[in-house]
Amino acid sequence: MLSLLKEKPLVIASHNQGKVAEIRALLAPLAINVVSAADKHVSEPDETGATFAENARLKSRHSALATGLPALSDDSGLAIPALGGAPGIYSARWAGAGKDFSVAFLRIQNELVEKQLATAPAYFVCTLSLSLPDGKDHLFEGRIDGMLTFPPRGDLGFGYDPIFIPDGYNDTFAEIDAAEKNRISHRAKAFAKFLKFIGSGEDSDHHR
Ligand code: ITT
């Protein structure tokens, strides 16, 4: 599998710069040629799926079809069990068209206050989807648990990082340096499965 990825560039099927930076760093050890969907002028598909897996597959397939190259997408988000799993697959949308995450932080805080909660446990989920030119898709999932904190702290990372403290830490993801986040995150865990799969040919979480 790795030899296939060494033959052709791998498209990172994401238009989120924060994600693309993390994915580039996570792929660096493979020494493969990587291009982003934006570099290839691939449009952003509508995320019409009902699950992280469906949205991830839809995004990787869209880029693979548009370019004829293998494509790797990442559908991810923050889930808060006290809010019924929200924002979940709607994590990007809670920041609004302007992608202003202070709007999303306020909405979460307000919805927790309505339930008389000052904070709550939460977890990040990441589903990676690898779409290959042979038409097969392979999915890899990762999760990290933690606790929400308000007000937001730190300016590293992206998205919900300033309000999320991973279990076992005192700092938010936005206060933890990129290398450390990439060692422990939901994305790192999904990547560990992806790297094992492409290196050894072992099975993915699901495929078809
Ligand atoms: P692409 O679909 O183009 O990849 P997107 O931002 O729309 O970009 P998603 O639909 O997967 O991506 O939305 C996931 C959102 O969840 C993302 O915008 C972030 O706000 C949040 N998120 C995911 N991983 C995160 C992380 O490691 N740290 C902070 N927030 C994260």
Coordinates of N, CA and C and ligand atoms in Angstrom, one line a residue:
M1 N 0.8 -1.2 0.0 CA 0.0 0.0 0.0 C 0.9 1.3 0.0
L2 N 1.9 1.2 0.8 CA 2.8 2.4 0.8 C 3.4 2.7 -0.5
S3 N 3.7 1.6 -1.3 CA 4.4 1.8 -2.6 C 3.4 2.5 -3.5
L4 N 2.1 2.2 -3.4 CA 1.1 2.9 -4.2 C 1.1 4.4 -3.9
L5 N 1.2 4.7 -2.6 CA 1.2 6.1 -2.2 C 2.5 6.8 -2.6
K6 N 3.5 6.1 -2.8 CA 4.8 6.7 -3.2 C 4.8 7.0 -4.7
E7 N 3.9 6.3 -5.5 CA 3.9 6.4 -6.9 C 3.2 7.7 -7.4
K8 N 2.1 8.1 -6.6 CA 1.3 9.3 -7.0 C 1.2 10.2 -5.8
P9 N 1.0 11.5 -6.0 CA 0.7 12.4 -4.9 C -0.6 11.9 -4.1
L10 N -0.6 12.2 -2.9 CA -1.8 11.9 -2.1 C -2.5 13.3 -1.8
V11 N -3.8 13.3 -2.2 CA -4.5 14.6 -2.0 C -5.1 14.6 -0.5
I12 N -4.8 15.7 0.2 CA -5.4 15.9 1.5 C -6.7 16.6 1.2
A13 N -7.8 15.9 1.4 CA -9.1 16.3 1.0 C -9.8 17.2 2.1
S14 N -9.1 18.3 2.4 CA -9.6 19.2 3.4 C -9.4 20.7 3.0
H15 N -10.3 21.5 3.3 CA -10.1 23.0 3.1 C -9.9 23.7 4.4
N16 N -9.7 23.0 5.4 CA -9.4 23.6 6.7 C -7.9 23.7 7.0
Q17 N -7.4 24.9 7.0 CA -5.9 25.1 7.0 C -5.3 24.5 8.3
G18 N -6.0 24.6 9.4 CA -5.5 24.0 10.7 C -5.4 22.5 10.6
K19 N -6.4 21.9 10.0 CA -6.3 20.4 9.8 C -5.2 20.0 8.9
V20 N -5.1 20.8 7.7 CA -4.2 20.4 6.7 C -2.7 20.5 7.3
A21 N -2.5 21.5 8.1 CA -1.2 21.6 8.8 C -0.9 20.4 9.6
E22 N -1.9 20.0 10.4 CA -1.7 18.8 11.3 C -1.5 17.5 10.5
I23 N -2.3 17.4 9.4 CA -2.2 16.2 8.6 C -0.8 16.1 7.9
R24 N -0.4 17.3 7.4 CA 1.0 17.3 6.7 C 2.0 16.8 7.7
A25 N 2.0 17.3 9.0 CA 3.0 16.9 10.0 C 2.9 15.4 10.3
L26 N 1.6 14.9 10.4 CA 1.4 13.5 10.7 C 1.9 12.6 9.5
L27 N 1.8 13.1 8.3 CA 2.3 12.3 7.1 C 3.8 12.5 6.8
A28 N 4.4 13.4 7.5 CA 5.8 13.7 7.1 C 6.7 12.5 7.2
P29 N 6.6 11.6 8.2 CA 7.5 10.5 8.3 C 7.4 9.5 7.1
L30 N 6.3 9.6 6.3 CA 6.1 8.7 5.2 C 6.9 9.1 4.0
A31 N 7.3 10.4 4.0 CA 8.1 10.9 2.8 C 7.3 10.7 1.5
I32 N 6.1 11.0 1.5 CA 5.3 10.9 0.3 C 5.0 12.3 -0.2
N33 N 4.6 12.4 -1.5 CA 4.3 13.7 -2.1 C 2.8 14.0 -1.7
V34 N 2.6 15.1 -1.1 CA 1.3 15.4 -0.6 C 0.8 16.8 -1.2
V35 N -0.4 16.8 -1.7 CA -1.0 18.1 -2.2 C -2.3 18.3 -1.5
S36 N -2.7 19.5 -1.3 CA -4.0 19.7 -0.7 C -5.1 19.9 -1.7
A37 N -6.4 19.7 -1.3 CA -7.5 19.8 -2.3 C -7.5 21.3 -2.8
A38 N -7.2 22.2 -2.0 CA -7.1 23.6 -2.4 C -6.0 23.8 -3.5
D39 N -4.8 23.2 -3.3 CA -3.8 23.2 -4.3 C -4.3 22.7 -5.7
K40 N -5.1 21.7 -5.6 CA -5.6 21.0 -6.8 C -6.9 21.7 -7.3
H41 N -7.3 22.8 -6.7 CA -8.6 23.5 -7.0 C -9.8 22.6 -7.0
V42 N -9.8 21.7 -6.0 CA -11.0 20.8 -5.9 C -12.0 21.6 -5.0
S43 N -13.3 21.5 -5.5 CA -14.3 22.3 -4.7 C -14.6 21.6 -3.4
E44 N -15.3 22.3 -2.5 CA -15.7 21.7 -1.2 C -17.1 21.0 -1.4
P45 N -17.2 19.7 -1.2 CA -18.5 19.1 -1.3 C -19.4 19.4 -0.2
D46 N -20.7 19.4 -0.4 CA -21.7 19.6 0.7 C -21.6 18.3 1.6
E47 N -21.5 18.6 2.9 CA -21.4 17.5 3.9 C -22.8 17.1 4.3
T48 N -23.4 16.2 3.5 CA -24.8 15.8 3.6 C -24.9 14.5 4.5
G49 N -23.8 13.9 4.9 CA -23.9 12.6 5.6 C -24.4 12.8 7.0
A50 N -24.9 11.7 7.6 CA -25.5 11.8 9.0 C -24.4 11.3 10.0
T51 N -23.3 10.9 9.6 CA -22.2 10.5 10.5 C -20.9 11.0 10.1
F52 N -19.9 11.0 11.0 CA -18.5 11.4 10.7 C -18.0 10.5 9.5
A53 N -18.3 9.2 9.6 CA -17.8 8.2 8.6 C -18.4 8.6 7.2
E54 N -19.7 8.9 7.1 CA -20.3 9.2 5.8 C -19.7 10.5 5.3
N55 N -19.6 11.5 6.1 CA -19.0 12.8 5.6 C -17.5 12.6 5.2
A56 N -16.8 11.8 5.9 CA -15.4 11.6 5.6 C -15.3 10.9 4.2
R57 N -16.1 9.9 4.0 CA -16.1 9.1 2.8 C -16.5 10.0 1.6
L58 N -17.5 10.8 1.8 CA -18.0 11.7 0.8 C -16.9 12.7 0.3
K59 N -16.1 13.2 1.3 CA -15.1 14.1 1.0 C -13.9 13.5 0.3
S60 N -13.5 12.3 0.7 CA -12.3 11.7 0.1 C -12.6 11.2 -1.3
R61 N -13.9 10.7 -1.5 CA -14.3 10.2 -2.8 C -14.4 11.4 -3.8
H62 N -14.9 12.5 -3.3 CA -15.1 13.7 -4.1 C -13.7 14.1 -4.6
S63 N -12.7 14.2 -3.8 CA -11.3 14.6 -4.2 C -10.7 13.6 -5.1
A64 N -10.9 12.3 -4.8 CA -10.3 11.2 -5.6 C -10.9 11.2 -7.0
L65 N -12.2 11.4 -7.1 CA -12.9 11.5 -8.4 C -12.4 12.7 -9.2
A66 N -12.3 13.8 -8.5 CA -11.9 15.1 -9.2 C -10.5 15.0 -9.7
T67 N -9.6 14.3 -9.1 CA -8.2 14.3 -9.4 C -7.6 13.1 -10.0
G68 N -8.3 11.9 -9.8 CA -7.8 10.6 -10.2 C -6.6 10.2 -9.4
L69 N -6.5 10.8 -8.2 CA -5.4 10.5 -7.3 C -6.0 9.9 -6.0
P70 N -5.2 9.2 -5.2 CA -5.7 8.7 -3.9 C -5.9 10.0 -3.0
A71 N -6.9 9.9 -2.2 CA -7.3 11.1 -1.4 C -7.6 10.7 0.0
L72 N -7.1 11.5 0.9 CA -7.4 11.3 2.4 C -8.1 12.5 3.0
S73 N -9.3 12.2 3.5 CA -10.1 13.2 4.2 C -10.1 13.0 5.7
D74 N -10.6 14.0 6.4 CA -10.7 14.0 7.8 C -12.1 14.6 8.2
D75 N -13.0 13.8 8.7 CA -14.2 14.4 9.3 C -14.1 14.3 10.8
S76 N -14.2 15.4 11.5 CA -14.0 15.4 12.9 C -14.9 16.4 13.6
G77 N -14.8 16.4 14.9 CA -15.7 17.3 15.6 C -15.6 17.1 17.1
L78 N -16.3 17.9 17.8 CA -16.3 17.9 19.3 C -17.7 17.4 19.7
A79 N -17.7 16.4 20.6 CA -19.0 15.9 21.1 C -19.1 16.1 22.6
I80 N -20.3 16.6 23.0 CA -20.5 16.9 24.4 C -21.7 16.1 24.8
P81 N -21.5 15.0 25.6 CA -22.6 14.1 26.0 C -23.7 14.8 26.7
A82 N -23.4 15.8 27.5 CA -24.4 16.6 28.3 C -25.3 17.4 27.3
L83 N -24.9 17.6 26.1 CA -25.7 18.3 25.1 C -26.2 17.3 24.0
G84 N -26.3 16.1 24.4 CA -26.8 15.0 23.4 C -25.8 14.8 22.3
G85 N -24.5 15.0 22.6 CA -23.5 14.8 21.5 C -23.2 15.9 20.6
A86 N -23.9 17.1 20.8 CA -23.7 18.3 20.0 C -22.3 18.9 20.4
P87 N -21.7 19.7 19.5 CA -22.1 19.9 18.2 C -21.8 18.8 17.2
G88 N -21.0 17.8 17.6 CA -20.8 16.6 16.8 C -20.5 16.9 15.3
I89 N -21.3 16.3 14.4 CA -21.0 16.5 12.9 C -21.2 17.9 12.5
Y90 N -21.9 18.7 13.4 CA -22.1 20.1 13.0 C -21.1 21.0 13.6
S91 N -19.9 20.5 14.1 CA -18.9 21.3 14.8 C -18.5 22.5 13.9
A92 N -18.2 22.3 12.6 CA -17.8 23.4 11.8 C -18.9 24.4 11.7
R93 N -20.1 23.9 11.5 CA -21.3 24.8 11.2 C -21.6 25.7 12.4
W94 N -21.4 25.2 13.7 CA -21.7 26.0 14.9 C -20.8 27.3 14.9
A95 N -19.8 27.4 14.1 CA -19.0 28.6 14.1 C -19.5 29.6 13.1
G96 N -20.5 29.2 12.3 CA -21.2 30.1 11.4 C -20.4 30.3 10.1
A97 N -21.0 31.1 9.2 CA -20.4 31.2 7.9 C -19.0 31.9 8.0
G98 N -18.8 32.8 9.0 CA -17.6 33.5 9.2 C -16.5 32.7 9.9
K99 N -16.9 31.4 10.2 CA -15.9 30.5 10.9 C -15.3 31.1 12.2
D100 N -16.2 31.8 12.9 CA -15.8 32.5 14.2 C -16.1 31.5 15.3
F101 N -15.1 30.9 15.9 CA -15.3 29.9 16.9 C -15.7 30.5 18.3
S102 N -15.5 31.9 18.4 CA -16.0 32.5 19.7 C -17.6 32.4 19.7
V103 N -18.2 32.3 18.5 CA -19.6 32.2 18.5 C -20.0 30.8 19.0
A104 N -19.3 29.8 18.5 CA -19.5 28.4 18.9 C -19.2 28.2 20.4
F105 N -18.2 28.8 20.9 CA -17.8 28.7 22.4 C -19.0 29.2 23.2
L106 N -19.5 30.4 22.8 CA -20.6 31.0 23.5 C -21.9 30.2 23.5
R107 N -22.2 29.6 22.4 CA -23.3 28.8 22.2 C -23.2 27.5 23.2
I108 N -22.1 26.9 23.2 CA -21.9 25.8 24.1 C -22.0 26.2 25.5
Q109 N -21.4 27.3 25.9 CA -21.4 27.8 27.3 C -22.9 28.1 27.6
N110 N -23.6 28.7 26.8 CA -25.0 29.1 27.1 C -25.9 27.8 27.2
E111 N -25.6 26.8 26.3 CA -26.5 25.6 26.4 C -26.1 24.8 27.7
L112 N -24.9 24.9 28.1 CA -24.5 24.2 29.4 C -25.2 25.0 30.6
V113 N -25.1 26.3 30.5 CA -25.7 27.1 31.6 C -27.2 26.8 31.8
E114 N -27.9 26.6 30.6 CA -29.3 26.2 30.6 C -29.5 25.0 31.4
K115 N -28.5 24.1 31.4 CA -28.6 22.8 32.1 C -27.9 22.9 33.5
Q116 N -27.7 24.2 33.9 CA -27.0 24.5 35.2 C -25.6 23.9 35.3
L117 N -24.9 23.8 34.2 CA -23.6 23.3 34.2 C -22.6 24.4 33.8
A118 N -21.5 24.4 34.6 CA -20.4 25.4 34.3 C -19.4 24.8 33.3
T119 N -19.3 23.5 33.3 CA -18.4 22.7 32.4 C -19.0 21.3 32.2
A120 N -18.3 20.5 31.4 CA -18.8 19.2 31.1 C -17.7 18.4 30.4
P121 N -17.8 17.1 30.6 CA -16.9 16.2 29.8 C -17.2 16.3 28.3
A122 N -16.2 16.2 27.5 CA -16.4 16.2 26.0 C -15.3 15.4 25.4
Y123 N -15.5 15.0 24.1 CA -14.4 14.3 23.4 C -14.4 14.8 21.9
F124 N -13.2 14.7 21.4 CA -13.0 14.9 20.0 C -13.0 13.6 19.2
V125 N -13.6 13.6 18.1 CA -13.6 12.4 17.2 C -13.0 12.8 15.9
C126 N -12.2 11.8 15.3 CA -11.7 12.0 14.0 C -11.9 10.8 13.2
T127 N -12.5 10.9 12.0 CA -12.6 9.8 11.1 C -11.9 10.1 9.8
L128 N -10.8 9.4 9.5 CA -10.1 9.6 8.3 C -10.7 8.6 7.2
S129 N -10.7 9.1 6.0 CA -11.2 8.2 4.9 C -10.1 8.3 3.8
L130 N -9.7 7.1 3.4 CA -8.7 7.0 2.3 C -9.5 6.4 1.1
S131 N -9.6 7.2 0.0 CA -10.2 6.8 -1.2 C -9.1 6.5 -2.2
L132 N -9.2 5.3 -2.7 CA -8.1 4.8 -3.7 C -8.7 4.8 -5.1
P133 N -7.8 5.0 -6.1 CA -8.2 5.0 -7.5 C -9.0 3.7 -7.9
D134 N -8.8 2.6 -7.1 CA -9.5 1.3 -7.5 C -11.0 1.4 -7.0
G135 N -11.4 2.5 -6.4 CA -12.8 2.7 -6.0 C -13.0 2.3 -4.6
K136 N -12.0 1.7 -3.9 CA -12.2 1.3 -2.5 C -12.0 2.5 -1.5
D137 N -12.7 2.5 -0.4 CA -12.6 3.5 0.6 C -12.2 2.8 1.9
H138 N -11.3 3.4 2.7 CA -10.9 2.7 4.0 C -11.0 3.8 5.1
L139 N -11.6 3.4 6.2 CA -11.9 4.4 7.3 C -11.1 4.1 8.5
F140 N -10.7 5.1 9.2 CA -9.9 4.9 10.5 C -10.4 6.0 11.5
E141 N -10.6 5.5 12.7 CA -11.2 6.4 13.7 C -10.4 6.6 14.9
G142 N -10.4 7.8 15.5 CA -9.7 8.1 16.7 C -10.5 9.0 17.6
R143 N -10.3 8.9 18.9 CA -11.1 9.7 19.9 C -10.2 10.1 21.0
I144 N -10.4 11.4 21.6 CA -9.7 11.7 22.8 C -10.7 12.4 23.7
D145 N -10.7 12.0 25.0 CA -11.6 12.5 26.0 C -11.0 13.6 26.8
G146 N -11.8 14.5 27.3 CA -11.3 15.6 28.1 C -12.5 16.3 28.7
M147 N -12.2 17.6 29.1 CA -13.1 18.4 29.9 C -13.2 19.8 29.2
L148 N -14.3 20.4 29.2 CA -14.4 21.8 28.6 C -14.0 22.8 29.7
T149 N -13.5 23.9 29.2 CA -13.2 25.0 30.1 C -13.6 26.3 29.5
F150 N -14.1 27.2 30.3 CA -14.4 28.6 29.9 C -13.8 29.6 30.9
P151 N -13.3 30.7 30.5 CA -13.2 31.2 29.1 C -12.1 30.4 28.4
P152 N -12.1 30.6 27.0 CA -11.2 29.9 26.2 C -9.7 30.3 26.5
R153 N -8.8 29.4 26.4 CA -7.4 29.7 26.7 C -6.4 29.2 25.6
G154 N -5.5 30.1 25.2 CA -4.4 29.7 24.3 C -4.7 30.1 22.9
D155 N -3.6 30.2 22.1 CA -3.8 30.6 20.7 C -3.2 29.6 19.7
L156 N -2.8 28.4 20.1 CA -2.2 27.4 19.2 C -3.4 26.6 18.6
G157 N -3.1 25.8 17.7 CA -4.1 24.9 17.1 C -5.2 25.6 16.4
F158 N -6.4 25.1 16.4 CA -7.5 25.7 15.7 C -8.9 25.3 16.3
G159 N -10.0 25.8 15.7 CA -11.3 25.3 16.1 C -11.5 25.4 17.6
Y160 N -12.0 24.2 18.1 CA -12.4 24.2 19.6 C -11.2 24.0 20.5
D161 N -10.0 24.0 20.0 CA -8.8 23.7 20.9 C -8.8 24.6 22.2
P162 N -9.2 25.9 22.1 CA -9.0 26.7 23.3 C -10.0 26.4 24.5
I163 N -11.0 25.6 24.2 CA -11.9 25.2 25.3 C -11.8 23.8 25.8
F164 N -10.8 23.0 25.2 CA -10.8 21.6 25.5 C -9.5 21.2 26.2
I165 N -9.6 20.6 27.4 CA -8.5 20.2 28.2 C -8.5 18.6 28.1
P166 N -7.5 18.0 27.4 CA -7.5 16.6 27.4 C -7.2 15.9 28.8
D167 N -7.8 14.8 29.0 CA -7.7 14.1 30.3 C -6.2 13.9 30.6
G168 N -5.8 14.2 31.8 CA -4.4 14.0 32.2 C -3.6 15.3 32.0
Y169 N -4.2 16.3 31.5 CA -3.4 17.6 31.3 C -4.1 18.7 32.1
N170 N -3.4 19.8 32.3 CA -4.0 21.0 32.9 C -4.2 22.1 31.8
D171 N -3.5 22.0 30.7 CA -3.6 23.0 29.6 C -4.6 22.6 28.5
T172 N -5.1 23.6 27.9 CA -6.0 23.3 26.7 C -5.2 22.9 25.5
F173 N -5.9 22.3 24.5 CA -5.2 21.9 23.3 C -4.5 23.2 22.6
A174 N -5.1 24.4 22.9 CA -4.5 25.6 22.3 C -3.3 26.1 23.1
E175 N -3.0 25.4 24.2 CA -1.8 25.8 25.0 C -0.7 24.7 24.9
I176 N -1.1 23.6 24.2 CA -0.1 22.5 24.1 C 0.5 22.6 22.7
D177 N 1.8 22.4 22.6 CA 2.5 22.6 21.3 C 2.0 21.5 20.3
A178 N 2.2 21.9 19.0 CA 1.7 21.1 17.9 C 2.2 19.7 18.0
A179 N 3.5 19.5 18.3 CA 4.1 18.2 18.3 C 3.4 17.3 19.4
E180 N 3.1 17.9 20.6 CA 2.5 17.1 21.6 C 1.0 16.8 21.3
K181 N 0.3 17.8 20.7 CA -1.1 17.5 20.3 C -1.1 16.4 19.3
N182 N -0.1 16.4 18.3 CA -0.1 15.4 17.3 C 0.4 14.0 17.8
R183 N 0.8 14.0 19.1 CA 1.2 12.7 19.7 C -0.1 12.0 20.3
I184 N -1.0 12.9 20.8 CA -2.1 12.3 21.7 C -3.5 12.5 21.1
S185 N -3.7 13.3 20.1 CA -5.0 13.7 19.7 C -5.8 12.6 19.0
H186 N -7.1 12.9 18.9 CA -8.1 12.0 18.1 C -7.5 11.8 16.7
R187 N -6.9 12.8 16.1 CA -6.4 12.7 14.8 C -5.1 11.8 14.8
A188 N -4.3 12.0 15.8 CA -3.1 11.1 15.9 C -3.5 9.7 16.1
K189 N -4.6 9.4 16.8 CA -5.0 8.0 17.0 C -5.6 7.4 15.7
A190 N -6.3 8.2 15.0 CA -6.8 7.7 13.7 C -5.6 7.5 12.7
F191 N -4.7 8.4 12.8 CA -3.5 8.3 11.9 C -2.7 7.0 12.3
A192 N -2.6 6.7 13.5 CA -1.8 5.5 13.9 C -2.4 4.3 13.2
K193 N -3.7 4.2 13.1 CA -4.4 3.1 12.4 C -4.2 3.2 10.9
F194 N -4.2 4.4 10.4 CA -4.0 4.6 9.0 C -2.5 4.2 8.6
L195 N -1.6 4.6 9.4 CA -0.2 4.3 9.1 C 0.1 2.8 9.2
K196 N -0.6 2.1 10.2 CA -0.4 0.7 10.3 C -1.0 0.0 9.1
F197 N -2.2 0.5 8.6 CA -2.8 -0.1 7.5 C -2.0 0.0 6.2
I198 N -1.5 1.2 6.0 CA -0.7 1.4 4.7 C 0.6 0.7 4.8
G199 N 1.2 0.6 6.0 CA 2.5 0.0 6.2 C 2.4 -1.6 6.1
S200 N 1.3 -2.1 6.7 CA 1.3 -3.6 6.9 C 0.2 -4.3 6.1
G201 N -0.7 -3.5 5.5 CA -1.8 -4.1 4.8 C -2.9 -4.6 5.8
E202 N -2.8 -4.2 7.1 CA -3.8 -4.7 8.0 C -5.1 -4.0 7.7
D203 N -6.2 -4.5 8.3 CA -7.5 -4.0 8.0 C -7.8 -2.7 8.6
S204 N -8.7 -1.9 7.9 CA -9.2 -0.6 8.4 C -10.4 -0.9 9.3
D205 N -11.0 0.2 9.9 CA -12.1 0.0 10.7 C -13.3 -0.5 9.9
H206 N -13.5 0.1 8.7 CA -14.5 -0.5 7.8 C -14.0 -0.2 6.4
H207 N -14.4 -1.0 5.5 CA -14.1 -0.7 4.1 C -15.1 -1.2 3.2
R208 N -15.2 -0.7 2.0 CA -16.1 -1.3 1.0 C -15.6 -0.9 -0.4
Ligands
ITT1 P1 -13.0 20.1 5.8 O1 -14.3 19.5 5.7 O2 -12.6 20.9 4.5 O3 -11.9 19.2 6.2 P2 -14.1 21.5 8.1 O4 -13.5 22.5 9.0 O5 -15.4 21.7 7.4 O6 -13.0 21.2 6.9 P3 -15.2 19.2 9.4 O7 -16.5 19.3 8.6 O8 -14.6 17.9 9.7 O9 -14.1 20.1 8.8 O10 -15.5 20.0 10.8 C1 -14.8 19.7 11.9 C2 -14.7 20.9 12.8 O11 -14.5 20.3 14.1 C3 -13.6 21.8 12.5 O12 -14.0 22.9 11.8 C4 -13.1 22.2 13.9 O13 -13.8 23.3 14.3 C5 -13.5 21.0 14.8 N1 -12.3 20.2 15.0 C6 -11.9 19.1 14.5 N2 -10.7 18.7 14.9 C7 -10.3 19.6 15.8 C8 -9.2 19.8 16.5 O14 -8.1 18.9 16.5 N3 -9.1 20.9 17.3 C9 -10.1 21.7 17.4 N4 -11.2 21.7 16.7 C10 -11.3 20.6 15.9

